[in-house]
Amino acid sequence: MTIFAAFVIVPLGLLFLVPGLIINLIQLMLFIFVRPVSRSLYRRINTTVAELLWLELIWLVDWWAGIKINFYADAETLELLGKEHALVLCNHRGDIDWLIGWVMAQRSGCLGSTLTLMRNEAKYLPIIGWCMWFSEYIFLAKNWAKDENILKAALYNLKDFPTTFWLCLYVEGTRFTQQNLDAAKAYASLKGLPSPRNVLIPRTKDAQLENYFTNDVFSDLDVHHVGRPIKPLILQAISVVLNGEDHIFVCLSPGCCNFNNATSDPIHIKGLVNSYQKTSTRISSRQGLQVAFHF
C-alpha cells in the first residue's frame, strides 16, 4: 500500500512543484520588468499566470477527487457574479473551505483575481505564498498598530484594479473551534448580543474595513455575505468523495441565508436543499457558469 501511495503522491507532487516554481519565476520577471512600466498591465498578465497555478488545485477537486458541487442561488445573484467587484465575508470552519471558495471563484471567472487577507507568515511559503504575494494578497501582522496602515494602503490600491476581483475576508479572525465558540458566547452574553451556535462574533477591527471602501470600489450590491451548513468542510469533502455530491447555498443579501441556527443533521440539510430548490437554480459544477458563495 505504501509503495502504491508513493506512485500516486510523488507524481502529483512533482506536477505541482515544478510548474509552480516556473510560474513563480515568470511572476518575478513580470514584477521586475513589467510592473514598473504599467501596474495595470502587470495585474492583467499576473491574473492569468496565477490562475494557472490555482487551477492545479481546482483539478484535484474536479477530476482527481471527482467532487460534484451543486450551487443554489437566485437569478439576481447569478447575474451579478463575476461581473463586479465583491467583498466576500466567510467563516473558517474546515481545512479546505478556502479551496471550495476557489472552485466557485473559478466558475465565476475571477479565480486569478481572487484576493484575501492572510497572516504575514503565509507569504514565505514556497510557491503558494510567493504566488499570493505577487498577486497582491493582503498580509497582516495581527497587530493593529501596523495593520491599519497596511489595510489603508492595500485597499486604496485596489481602487484601480483592472479586472473584476473578489476580496475574501474571514471576519471571525480565527478558526471555528469549541473553545473559540465558548469565548464568543461569553462575549455575546456580556454585550447583550444573540448567542452564536455555528459562527463566531466578528472582531471589531475587521468591521472598520468599511471605513476604507468608497462607492467607486464597492456598491451595496457588491457585498456578499457567505453561508453554508455547519458540518466542517473537511468532513464534507470526505462525504463528498464517498457520495459524489455536495451542496453550497448562495445568498446575495445578509438576510436571505441564516446558518447560525442550522444543524448538521442530514434531515435538516436535506430540508434546506429542498426548500432552496423551490426558488433557485441548480448548477452542475462542470457547466462553467457564473456562481457565488455565502458561508
PDB file of C-alpha atoms in Angstrom:
ATOM      1  CA  MET A   1       0.000   0.000   0.000  1.00  0.00           C
ATOM      2  CA  THR A   2       2.878   2.365   0.846  1.00  0.00           C
ATOM      3  CA  ILE A   3       4.565   1.720  -2.500  1.00  0.00           C
ATOM      4  CA  PHE A   4       1.286   2.266  -4.347  1.00  0.00           C
ATOM      5  CA  ALA A   5       0.728   5.545  -2.479  1.00  0.00           C
ATOM      6  CA  ALA A   6       4.226   6.697  -3.421  1.00  0.00           C
ATOM      7  CA  PHE A   7       3.484   6.076  -7.098  1.00  0.00           C
ATOM      8  CA  VAL A   8       0.490   8.403  -6.755  1.00  0.00           C
ATOM      9  CA  ILE A   9       1.795  11.079  -4.379  1.00  0.00           C
ATOM     10  CA  VAL A  10       5.236  11.630  -5.939  1.00  0.00           C
ATOM     11  CA  PRO A  11       3.976  12.326  -9.494  1.00  0.00           C
ATOM     12  CA  LEU A  12       1.225  14.596  -8.156  1.00  0.00           C
ATOM     13  CA  GLY A  13       3.768  16.436  -6.019  1.00  0.00           C
ATOM     14  CA  LEU A  14       6.107  16.964  -8.961  1.00  0.00           C
ATOM     15  CA  LEU A  15       3.146  18.010 -11.093  1.00  0.00           C
ATOM     16  CA  PHE A  16       2.543  20.855  -8.651  1.00  0.00           C
ATOM     17  CA  LEU A  17       6.095  21.771  -7.601  1.00  0.00           C
ATOM     18  CA  VAL A  18       7.777  22.057 -10.992  1.00  0.00           C
ATOM     19  CA  PRO A  19       5.106  24.171 -12.744  1.00  0.00           C
ATOM     20  CA  GLY A  20       4.692  26.149  -9.516  1.00  0.00           C
ATOM     21  CA  LEU A  21       8.347  27.189  -9.460  1.00  0.00           C
ATOM     22  CA  ILE A  22       8.183  28.073 -13.156  1.00  0.00           C
ATOM     23  CA  ILE A  23       5.112  30.231 -12.502  1.00  0.00           C
ATOM     24  CA  ASN A  24       6.894  31.965  -9.602  1.00  0.00           C
ATOM     25  CA  LEU A  25       9.840  32.690 -11.903  1.00  0.00           C
ATOM     26  CA  ILE A  26       7.511  34.176 -14.529  1.00  0.00           C
ATOM     27  CA  GLN A  27       5.871  36.315 -11.846  1.00  0.00           C
ATOM     28  CA  LEU A  28       9.284  37.536 -10.692  1.00  0.00           C
ATOM     29  CA  MET A  29      10.181  38.583 -14.232  1.00  0.00           C
ATOM     30  CA  LEU A  30       6.847  40.372 -14.614  1.00  0.00           C
ATOM     31  CA  PHE A  31       7.354  42.136 -11.281  1.00  0.00           C
ATOM     32  CA  ILE A  32      10.828  43.353 -12.259  1.00  0.00           C
ATOM     33  CA  PHE A  33      10.261  44.309 -15.884  1.00  0.00           C
ATOM     34  CA  VAL A  34       6.526  44.956 -16.400  1.00  0.00           C
ATOM     35  CA  ARG A  35       5.202  46.369 -13.123  1.00  0.00           C
ATOM     36  CA  PRO A  36       7.489  49.452 -13.108  1.00  0.00           C
ATOM     37  CA  VAL A  37       6.205  50.329 -16.583  1.00  0.00           C
ATOM     38  CA  SER A  38       2.490  49.564 -16.119  1.00  0.00           C
ATOM     39  CA  ARG A  39       0.922  48.228 -12.943  1.00  0.00           C
ATOM     40  CA  SER A  40      -2.363  47.662 -14.783  1.00  0.00           C
ATOM     41  CA  LEU A  41      -0.695  45.515 -17.449  1.00  0.00           C
ATOM     42  CA  TYR A  42       1.227  43.622 -14.759  1.00  0.00           C
ATOM     43  CA  ARG A  43      -2.000  42.854 -12.923  1.00  0.00           C
ATOM     44  CA  ARG A  44      -3.754  41.642 -16.063  1.00  0.00           C
ATOM     45  CA  ILE A  45      -0.927  39.301 -17.008  1.00  0.00           C
ATOM     46  CA  ASN A  46      -0.320  38.104 -13.454  1.00  0.00           C
ATOM     47  CA  THR A  47      -4.015  37.282 -13.033  1.00  0.00           C
ATOM     48  CA  THR A  48      -3.716  34.784 -15.873  1.00  0.00           C
ATOM     49  CA  VAL A  49      -0.383  33.409 -14.661  1.00  0.00           C
ATOM     50  CA  ALA A  50      -1.591  32.949 -11.072  1.00  0.00           C
ATOM     51  CA  GLU A  51      -4.726  31.199 -12.278  1.00  0.00           C
ATOM     52  CA  LEU A  52      -2.567  28.549 -13.945  1.00  0.00           C
ATOM     53  CA  LEU A  53      -1.229  27.587 -10.518  1.00  0.00           C
ATOM     54  CA  TRP A  54      -4.586  27.705  -8.722  1.00  0.00           C
ATOM     55  CA  LEU A  55      -6.158  25.557 -11.451  1.00  0.00           C
ATOM     56  CA  GLU A  56      -3.915  22.690 -10.380  1.00  0.00           C
ATOM     57  CA  LEU A  57      -5.707  22.703  -7.019  1.00  0.00           C
ATOM     58  CA  ILE A  58      -9.091  23.044  -8.714  1.00  0.00           C
ATOM     59  CA  TRP A  59      -8.180  19.953 -10.738  1.00  0.00           C
ATOM     60  CA  LEU A  60      -7.771  17.978  -7.508  1.00  0.00           C
ATOM     61  CA  VAL A  61     -11.371  18.768  -6.597  1.00  0.00           C
ATOM     62  CA  ASP A  62     -12.924  18.384 -10.035  1.00  0.00           C
ATOM     63  CA  TRP A  63     -11.113  15.459 -11.600  1.00  0.00           C
ATOM     64  CA  TRP A  64      -8.916  13.659  -9.082  1.00  0.00           C
ATOM     65  CA  ALA A  65     -11.409  13.623  -6.188  1.00  0.00           C
ATOM     66  CA  GLY A  66     -14.382  13.679  -8.556  1.00  0.00           C
ATOM     67  CA  ILE A  67     -16.355  16.013  -6.311  1.00  0.00           C
ATOM     68  CA  LYS A  68     -19.629  17.303  -7.691  1.00  0.00           C
ATOM     69  CA  ILE A  69     -20.742  20.632  -6.247  1.00  0.00           C
ATOM     70  CA  ASN A  70     -24.311  21.875  -6.542  1.00  0.00           C
ATOM     71  CA  PHE A  71     -24.779  25.626  -6.177  1.00  0.00           C
ATOM     72  CA  TYR A  72     -28.151  27.039  -5.155  1.00  0.00           C
ATOM     73  CA  ALA A  73     -28.742  30.706  -5.914  1.00  0.00           C
ATOM     74  CA  ASP A  74     -31.407  33.099  -7.090  1.00  0.00           C
ATOM     75  CA  ALA A  75     -31.283  34.602 -10.573  1.00  0.00           C
ATOM     76  CA  GLU A  76     -30.136  38.029  -9.364  1.00  0.00           C
ATOM     77  CA  THR A  77     -27.087  36.586  -7.641  1.00  0.00           C
ATOM     78  CA  LEU A  78     -26.107  34.535 -10.686  1.00  0.00           C
ATOM     79  CA  GLU A  79     -26.469  37.595 -12.893  1.00  0.00           C
ATOM     80  CA  LEU A  80     -24.097  39.685 -10.779  1.00  0.00           C
ATOM     81  CA  LEU A  81     -21.370  37.171 -10.063  1.00  0.00           C
ATOM     82  CA  GLY A  82     -18.152  37.648 -11.936  1.00  0.00           C
ATOM     83  CA  LYS A  83     -19.333  40.976 -13.340  1.00  0.00           C
ATOM     84  CA  GLU A  84     -18.399  43.320 -10.499  1.00  0.00           C
ATOM     85  CA  HIS A  85     -16.104  43.561  -7.507  1.00  0.00           C
ATOM     86  CA  ALA A  86     -17.255  41.739  -4.371  1.00  0.00           C
ATOM     87  CA  LEU A  87     -16.294  41.699  -0.721  1.00  0.00           C
ATOM     88  CA  VAL A  88     -16.889  38.087   0.327  1.00  0.00           C
ATOM     89  CA  LEU A  89     -17.328  37.555   4.065  1.00  0.00           C
ATOM     90  CA  CYS A  90     -16.541  33.978   5.100  1.00  0.00           C
ATOM     91  CA  ASN A  91     -16.263  31.928   8.252  1.00  0.00           C
ATOM     92  CA  HIS A  92     -13.423  29.450   8.633  1.00  0.00           C
ATOM     93  CA  ARG A  93     -14.668  26.035   9.751  1.00  0.00           C
ATOM     94  CA  GLY A  94     -12.542  23.491   7.937  1.00  0.00           C
ATOM     95  CA  ASP A  95      -9.185  22.803   6.349  1.00  0.00           C
ATOM     96  CA  ILE A  96     -10.355  23.086   2.749  1.00  0.00           C
ATOM     97  CA  ASP A  97     -13.191  25.617   2.831  1.00  0.00           C
ATOM     98  CA  TRP A  98     -10.889  28.051   1.028  1.00  0.00           C
ATOM     99  CA  LEU A  99     -10.473  25.514  -1.773  1.00  0.00           C
ATOM    100  CA  ILE A 100     -14.233  25.219  -2.214  1.00  0.00           C
ATOM    101  CA  GLY A 101     -14.255  29.014  -2.426  1.00  0.00           C
ATOM    102  CA  TRP A 102     -11.638  28.902  -5.169  1.00  0.00           C
ATOM    103  CA  VAL A 103     -13.770  26.448  -7.124  1.00  0.00           C
ATOM    104  CA  MET A 104     -16.594  28.963  -7.015  1.00  0.00           C
ATOM    105  CA  ALA A 105     -14.288  31.818  -7.985  1.00  0.00           C
ATOM    106  CA  GLN A 106     -13.127  29.801 -10.984  1.00  0.00           C
ATOM    107  CA  ARG A 107     -16.720  29.218 -12.065  1.00  0.00           C
ATOM    108  CA  SER A 108     -17.310  32.963 -11.768  1.00  0.00           C
ATOM    109  CA  GLY A 109     -14.329  33.787 -13.954  1.00  0.00           C
ATOM    110  CA  CYS A 110     -12.245  35.588 -11.325  1.00  0.00           C
ATOM    111  CA  LEU A 111     -10.018  32.890  -9.827  1.00  0.00           C
ATOM    112  CA  GLY A 112      -6.795  34.657 -10.763  1.00  0.00           C
ATOM    113  CA  SER A 113      -8.015  37.915  -9.234  1.00  0.00           C
ATOM    114  CA  THR A 114      -9.423  36.458  -6.022  1.00  0.00           C
ATOM    115  CA  LEU A 115      -7.625  38.013  -3.057  1.00  0.00           C
ATOM    116  CA  THR A 116      -7.833  37.561   0.683  1.00  0.00           C
ATOM    117  CA  LEU A 117      -6.392  38.790   3.959  1.00  0.00           C
ATOM    118  CA  MET A 118      -3.707  36.411   5.189  1.00  0.00           C
ATOM    119  CA  ARG A 119      -1.301  36.037   8.081  1.00  0.00           C
ATOM    120  CA  ASN A 120       2.025  37.640   7.305  1.00  0.00           C
ATOM    121  CA  GLU A 121       3.877  34.319   7.635  1.00  0.00           C
ATOM    122  CA  ALA A 122       1.967  32.845   4.679  1.00  0.00           C
ATOM    123  CA  LYS A 123       3.843  34.911   2.105  1.00  0.00           C
ATOM    124  CA  TYR A 124       7.049  32.990   2.888  1.00  0.00           C
ATOM    125  CA  LEU A 125       5.551  29.655   1.830  1.00  0.00           C
ATOM    126  CA  PRO A 126       7.274  28.454  -1.348  1.00  0.00           C
ATOM    127  CA  ILE A 127       5.162  28.506  -4.499  1.00  0.00           C
ATOM    128  CA  ILE A 128       1.720  29.212  -2.974  1.00  0.00           C
ATOM    129  CA  GLY A 129       2.813  32.013  -0.638  1.00  0.00           C
ATOM    130  CA  TRP A 130       5.062  33.572  -3.253  1.00  0.00           C
ATOM    131  CA  CYS A 131       2.272  33.471  -5.824  1.00  0.00           C
ATOM    132  CA  MET A 132      -0.064  35.162  -3.341  1.00  0.00           C
ATOM    133  CA  TRP A 133       2.494  37.907  -2.697  1.00  0.00           C
ATOM    134  CA  PHE A 134       2.929  38.607  -6.407  1.00  0.00           C
ATOM    135  CA  SER A 135      -0.881  38.637  -6.729  1.00  0.00           C
ATOM    136  CA  GLU A 136      -1.198  41.374  -4.070  1.00  0.00           C
ATOM    137  CA  TYR A 137      -2.854  39.370  -1.325  1.00  0.00           C
ATOM    138  CA  ILE A 138      -3.039  41.446   1.855  1.00  0.00           C
ATOM    139  CA  PHE A 139      -0.724  40.118   4.582  1.00  0.00           C
ATOM    140  CA  LEU A 140      -1.372  41.207   8.163  1.00  0.00           C
ATOM    141  CA  ALA A 141       0.824  41.051  11.256  1.00  0.00           C
ATOM    142  CA  LYS A 142      -2.202  40.761  13.605  1.00  0.00           C
ATOM    143  CA  ASN A 143      -1.014  43.969  15.224  1.00  0.00           C
ATOM    144  CA  TRP A 144      -3.440  46.824  14.640  1.00  0.00           C
ATOM    145  CA  ALA A 145      -0.719  49.465  15.018  1.00  0.00           C
ATOM    146  CA  LYS A 146       0.901  48.009  11.879  1.00  0.00           C
ATOM    147  CA  ASP A 147      -2.123  46.528  10.134  1.00  0.00           C
ATOM    148  CA  GLU A 148      -4.154  49.737   9.984  1.00  0.00           C
ATOM    149  CA  ASN A 149      -1.710  51.369   7.582  1.00  0.00           C
ATOM    150  CA  ILE A 150      -1.262  48.127   5.645  1.00  0.00           C
ATOM    151  CA  LEU A 151      -5.026  47.876   5.131  1.00  0.00           C
ATOM    152  CA  LYS A 152      -5.376  51.509   4.138  1.00  0.00           C
ATOM    153  CA  ALA A 153      -2.650  51.244   1.507  1.00  0.00           C
ATOM    154  CA  ALA A 154      -3.763  47.856   0.160  1.00  0.00           C
ATOM    155  CA  LEU A 155      -7.434  48.763  -0.131  1.00  0.00           C
ATOM    156  CA  TYR A 156      -6.600  52.099  -1.725  1.00  0.00           C
ATOM    157  CA  ASN A 157      -4.504  50.293  -4.349  1.00  0.00           C
ATOM    158  CA  LEU A 158      -7.486  48.094  -5.245  1.00  0.00           C
ATOM    159  CA  LYS A 159      -9.421  51.124  -6.499  1.00  0.00           C
ATOM    160  CA  ASP A 160      -7.791  50.887  -9.925  1.00  0.00           C
ATOM    161  CA  PHE A 161      -7.678  47.079 -10.189  1.00  0.00           C
ATOM    162  CA  PRO A 162      -8.213  46.446 -13.930  1.00  0.00           C
ATOM    163  CA  THR A 163     -10.292  43.252 -13.683  1.00  0.00           C
ATOM    164  CA  THR A 164     -13.195  42.021 -11.579  1.00  0.00           C
ATOM    165  CA  PHE A 165     -11.922  40.744  -8.242  1.00  0.00           C
ATOM    166  CA  TRP A 166     -13.204  39.106  -5.072  1.00  0.00           C
ATOM    167  CA  LEU A 167     -11.720  40.203  -1.758  1.00  0.00           C
ATOM    168  CA  CYS A 168     -12.326  37.420   0.765  1.00  0.00           C
ATOM    169  CA  LEU A 169     -12.360  38.287   4.439  1.00  0.00           C
ATOM    170  CA  TYR A 170     -12.597  35.819   7.309  1.00  0.00           C
ATOM    171  CA  VAL A 171     -14.327  38.200   9.701  1.00  0.00           C
ATOM    172  CA  GLU A 172     -14.249  35.789  12.649  1.00  0.00           C
ATOM    173  CA  GLY A 173     -10.499  36.254  12.719  1.00  0.00           C
ATOM    174  CA  THR A 174      -9.729  32.639  13.598  1.00  0.00           C
ATOM    175  CA  ARG A 175     -10.688  29.001  13.070  1.00  0.00           C
ATOM    176  CA  PHE A 176     -14.046  27.817  14.437  1.00  0.00           C
ATOM    177  CA  THR A 177     -13.390  25.621  17.484  1.00  0.00           C
ATOM    178  CA  GLN A 178     -15.370  24.780  20.599  1.00  0.00           C
ATOM    179  CA  GLN A 179     -13.014  26.904  22.694  1.00  0.00           C
ATOM    180  CA  ASN A 180     -13.459  29.912  20.420  1.00  0.00           C
ATOM    181  CA  LEU A 181     -17.227  29.346  20.319  1.00  0.00           C
ATOM    182  CA  ASP A 182     -17.369  29.350  24.127  1.00  0.00           C
ATOM    183  CA  ALA A 183     -15.432  32.624  24.156  1.00  0.00           C
ATOM    184  CA  ALA A 184     -17.825  34.095  21.579  1.00  0.00           C
ATOM    185  CA  LYS A 185     -20.830  33.058  23.663  1.00  0.00           C
ATOM    186  CA  ALA A 186     -19.315  34.660  26.753  1.00  0.00           C
ATOM    187  CA  TYR A 187     -18.671  37.870  24.828  1.00  0.00           C
ATOM    188  CA  ALA A 188     -22.207  37.850  23.408  1.00  0.00           C
ATOM    189  CA  SER A 189     -23.644  37.437  26.890  1.00  0.00           C
ATOM    190  CA  LEU A 190     -21.503  40.308  28.181  1.00  0.00           C
ATOM    191  CA  LYS A 191     -22.545  42.643  25.347  1.00  0.00           C
ATOM    192  CA  GLY A 192     -26.185  41.585  25.194  1.00  0.00           C
ATOM    193  CA  LEU A 193     -25.825  40.049  21.717  1.00  0.00           C
ATOM    194  CA  PRO A 194     -27.566  36.902  20.398  1.00  0.00           C
ATOM    195  CA  SER A 195     -25.688  33.778  21.455  1.00  0.00           C
ATOM    196  CA  PRO A 196     -23.959  32.210  18.409  1.00  0.00           C
ATOM    197  CA  ARG A 197     -24.153  28.495  17.631  1.00  0.00           C
ATOM    198  CA  ASN A 198     -22.358  27.975  14.346  1.00  0.00           C
ATOM    199  CA  VAL A 199     -20.453  31.220  13.830  1.00  0.00           C
ATOM    200  CA  LEU A 200     -18.097  33.383  15.851  1.00  0.00           C
ATOM    201  CA  ILE A 201     -18.567  37.070  16.535  1.00  0.00           C
ATOM    202  CA  PRO A 202     -16.537  39.227  14.099  1.00  0.00           C
ATOM    203  CA  ARG A 203     -13.689  41.204  15.564  1.00  0.00           C
ATOM    204  CA  THR A 204     -14.291  44.937  15.738  1.00  0.00           C
ATOM    205  CA  LYS A 205     -11.130  45.821  13.850  1.00  0.00           C
ATOM    206  CA  ASP A 206     -12.386  43.812  10.872  1.00  0.00           C
ATOM    207  CA  ALA A 207     -15.583  45.852  10.886  1.00  0.00           C
ATOM    208  CA  GLN A 208     -13.533  49.006  10.362  1.00  0.00           C
ATOM    209  CA  LEU A 209     -12.837  47.882   6.800  1.00  0.00           C
ATOM    210  CA  GLU A 210     -15.989  49.709   5.747  1.00  0.00           C
ATOM    211  CA  ASN A 211     -14.227  52.983   6.553  1.00  0.00           C
ATOM    212  CA  TYR A 212     -11.822  52.376   3.668  1.00  0.00           C
ATOM    213  CA  PHE A 213     -14.297  51.327   0.985  1.00  0.00           C
ATOM    214  CA  THR A 214     -15.680  54.002  -1.316  1.00  0.00           C
ATOM    215  CA  ASN A 215     -18.668  53.684  -3.625  1.00  0.00           C
ATOM    216  CA  ASP A 216     -16.464  53.606  -6.709  1.00  0.00           C
ATOM    217  CA  VAL A 217     -14.959  50.325  -5.458  1.00  0.00           C
ATOM    218  CA  PHE A 218     -17.850  48.547  -3.719  1.00  0.00           C
ATOM    219  CA  SER A 219     -21.530  49.386  -4.004  1.00  0.00           C
ATOM    220  CA  ASP A 220     -24.111  47.903  -1.627  1.00  0.00           C
ATOM    221  CA  LEU A 221     -24.804  45.103  -4.096  1.00  0.00           C
ATOM    222  CA  ASP A 222     -21.143  44.143  -4.157  1.00  0.00           C
ATOM    223  CA  VAL A 223     -21.059  42.997  -0.530  1.00  0.00           C
ATOM    224  CA  HIS A 224     -21.735  39.254  -0.373  1.00  0.00           C
ATOM    225  CA  HIS A 225     -22.323  37.569   2.979  1.00  0.00           C
ATOM    226  CA  VAL A 226     -21.444  33.929   2.723  1.00  0.00           C
ATOM    227  CA  GLY A 227     -23.188  30.994   4.454  1.00  0.00           C
ATOM    228  CA  ARG A 228     -23.319  27.190   4.489  1.00  0.00           C
ATOM    229  CA  PRO A 229     -24.358  24.265   6.732  1.00  0.00           C
ATOM    230  CA  ILE A 230     -22.240  23.778   9.834  1.00  0.00           C
ATOM    231  CA  LYS A 231     -20.634  20.398   9.051  1.00  0.00           C
ATOM    232  CA  PRO A 232     -16.857  21.046   8.824  1.00  0.00           C
ATOM    233  CA  LEU A 233     -15.624  21.196   5.234  1.00  0.00           C
ATOM    234  CA  ILE A 234     -13.000  18.502   5.802  1.00  0.00           C
ATOM    235  CA  LEU A 235     -15.796  16.101   6.772  1.00  0.00           C
ATOM    236  CA  GLN A 236     -17.912  17.341   3.888  1.00  0.00           C
ATOM    237  CA  ALA A 237     -15.080  16.558   1.499  1.00  0.00           C
ATOM    238  CA  ILE A 238     -14.808  13.000   2.821  1.00  0.00           C
ATOM    239  CA  SER A 239     -18.558  12.641   2.497  1.00  0.00           C
ATOM    240  CA  VAL A 240     -18.419  14.111  -0.988  1.00  0.00           C
ATOM    241  CA  VAL A 241     -15.809  11.625  -2.173  1.00  0.00           C
ATOM    242  CA  LEU A 242     -17.964   8.774  -0.910  1.00  0.00           C
ATOM    243  CA  ASN A 243     -21.299  10.164  -2.033  1.00  0.00           C
ATOM    244  CA  GLY A 244     -20.101  12.137  -5.042  1.00  0.00           C
ATOM    245  CA  GLU A 245     -22.092  15.274  -4.278  1.00  0.00           C
ATOM    246  CA  ASP A 246     -22.032  18.407  -2.146  1.00  0.00           C
ATOM    247  CA  HIS A 247     -24.419  21.336  -1.691  1.00  0.00           C
ATOM    248  CA  ILE A 248     -23.452  25.004  -1.432  1.00  0.00           C
ATOM    249  CA  PHE A 249     -26.032  27.682  -0.626  1.00  0.00           C
ATOM    250  CA  VAL A 250     -25.703  31.119  -2.192  1.00  0.00           C
ATOM    251  CA  CYS A 251     -27.148  34.390  -0.893  1.00  0.00           C
ATOM    252  CA  LEU A 252     -26.842  37.962  -2.104  1.00  0.00           C
ATOM    253  CA  SER A 253     -28.052  39.837   0.969  1.00  0.00           C
ATOM    254  CA  PRO A 254     -27.374  39.229   4.679  1.00  0.00           C
ATOM    255  CA  GLY A 255     -30.949  38.223   5.451  1.00  0.00           C
ATOM    256  CA  CYS A 256     -31.535  35.558   2.830  1.00  0.00           C
ATOM    257  CA  CYS A 257     -29.346  32.883   4.482  1.00  0.00           C
ATOM    258  CA  ASN A 258     -29.083  32.350   8.219  1.00  0.00           C
ATOM    259  CA  PHE A 259     -26.969  29.381   9.222  1.00  0.00           C
ATOM    260  CA  ASN A 260     -26.355  30.440  12.809  1.00  0.00           C
ATOM    261  CA  ASN A 261     -29.085  28.070  13.990  1.00  0.00           C
ATOM    262  CA  ALA A 262     -28.563  25.385  11.352  1.00  0.00           C
ATOM    263  CA  THR A 263     -27.630  21.845  12.343  1.00  0.00           C
ATOM    264  CA  SER A 264     -25.528  19.213  10.629  1.00  0.00           C
ATOM    265  CA  ASP A 265     -28.327  16.664  10.904  1.00  0.00           C
ATOM    266  CA  PRO A 266     -28.806  15.043   7.450  1.00  0.00           C
ATOM    267  CA  ILE A 267     -32.571  15.535   7.620  1.00  0.00           C
ATOM    268  CA  HIS A 268     -32.098  19.240   8.304  1.00  0.00           C
ATOM    269  CA  ILE A 269     -29.592  19.607   5.453  1.00  0.00           C
ATOM    270  CA  LYS A 270     -31.969  17.811   3.080  1.00  0.00           C
ATOM    271  CA  GLY A 271     -34.721  20.172   4.156  1.00  0.00           C
ATOM    272  CA  LEU A 272     -32.538  23.170   3.353  1.00  0.00           C
ATOM    273  CA  VAL A 273     -31.812  21.773  -0.094  1.00  0.00           C
ATOM    274  CA  ASN A 274     -35.464  21.038  -0.827  1.00  0.00           C
ATOM    275  CA  SER A 275     -36.645  24.448   0.334  1.00  0.00           C
ATOM    276  CA  TYR A 276     -33.930  26.252  -1.601  1.00  0.00           C
ATOM    277  CA  GLN A 277     -34.654  24.378  -4.820  1.00  0.00           C
ATOM    278  CA  LYS A 278     -38.122  25.905  -4.948  1.00  0.00           C
ATOM    279  CA  THR A 279     -36.749  29.381  -5.594  1.00  0.00           C
ATOM    280  CA  SER A 280     -33.287  28.837  -7.021  1.00  0.00           C
ATOM    281  CA  THR A 281     -31.246  27.473  -9.888  1.00  0.00           C
ATOM    282  CA  ARG A 282     -29.345  24.175  -9.618  1.00  0.00           C
ATOM    283  CA  ILE A 283     -25.986  24.281 -11.355  1.00  0.00           C
ATOM    284  CA  SER A 284     -23.619  21.423 -12.096  1.00  0.00           C
ATOM    285  CA  SER A 285     -20.015  22.056 -11.091  1.00  0.00           C
ATOM    286  CA  ARG A 286     -18.793  21.454 -14.638  1.00  0.00           C
ATOM    287  CA  GLN A 287     -21.138  23.694 -16.558  1.00  0.00           C
ATOM    288  CA  GLY A 288     -18.731  26.585 -16.137  1.00  0.00           C
ATOM    289  CA  LEU A 289     -21.499  29.045 -15.259  1.00  0.00           C
ATOM    290  CA  GLN A 290     -21.106  32.058 -13.031  1.00  0.00           C
ATOM    291  CA  VAL A 291     -21.812  31.269  -9.398  1.00  0.00           C
ATOM    292  CA  ALA A 292     -21.056  32.770  -5.982  1.00  0.00           C
ATOM    293  CA  PHE A 293     -20.911  31.531  -2.448  1.00  0.00           C
ATOM    294  CA  HIS A 294     -22.015  32.551   1.010  1.00  0.00           C
ATOM    295  CA  PHE A 295     -20.591  30.959   4.166  1.00  0.00           C
TER     296      PHE A 295
END
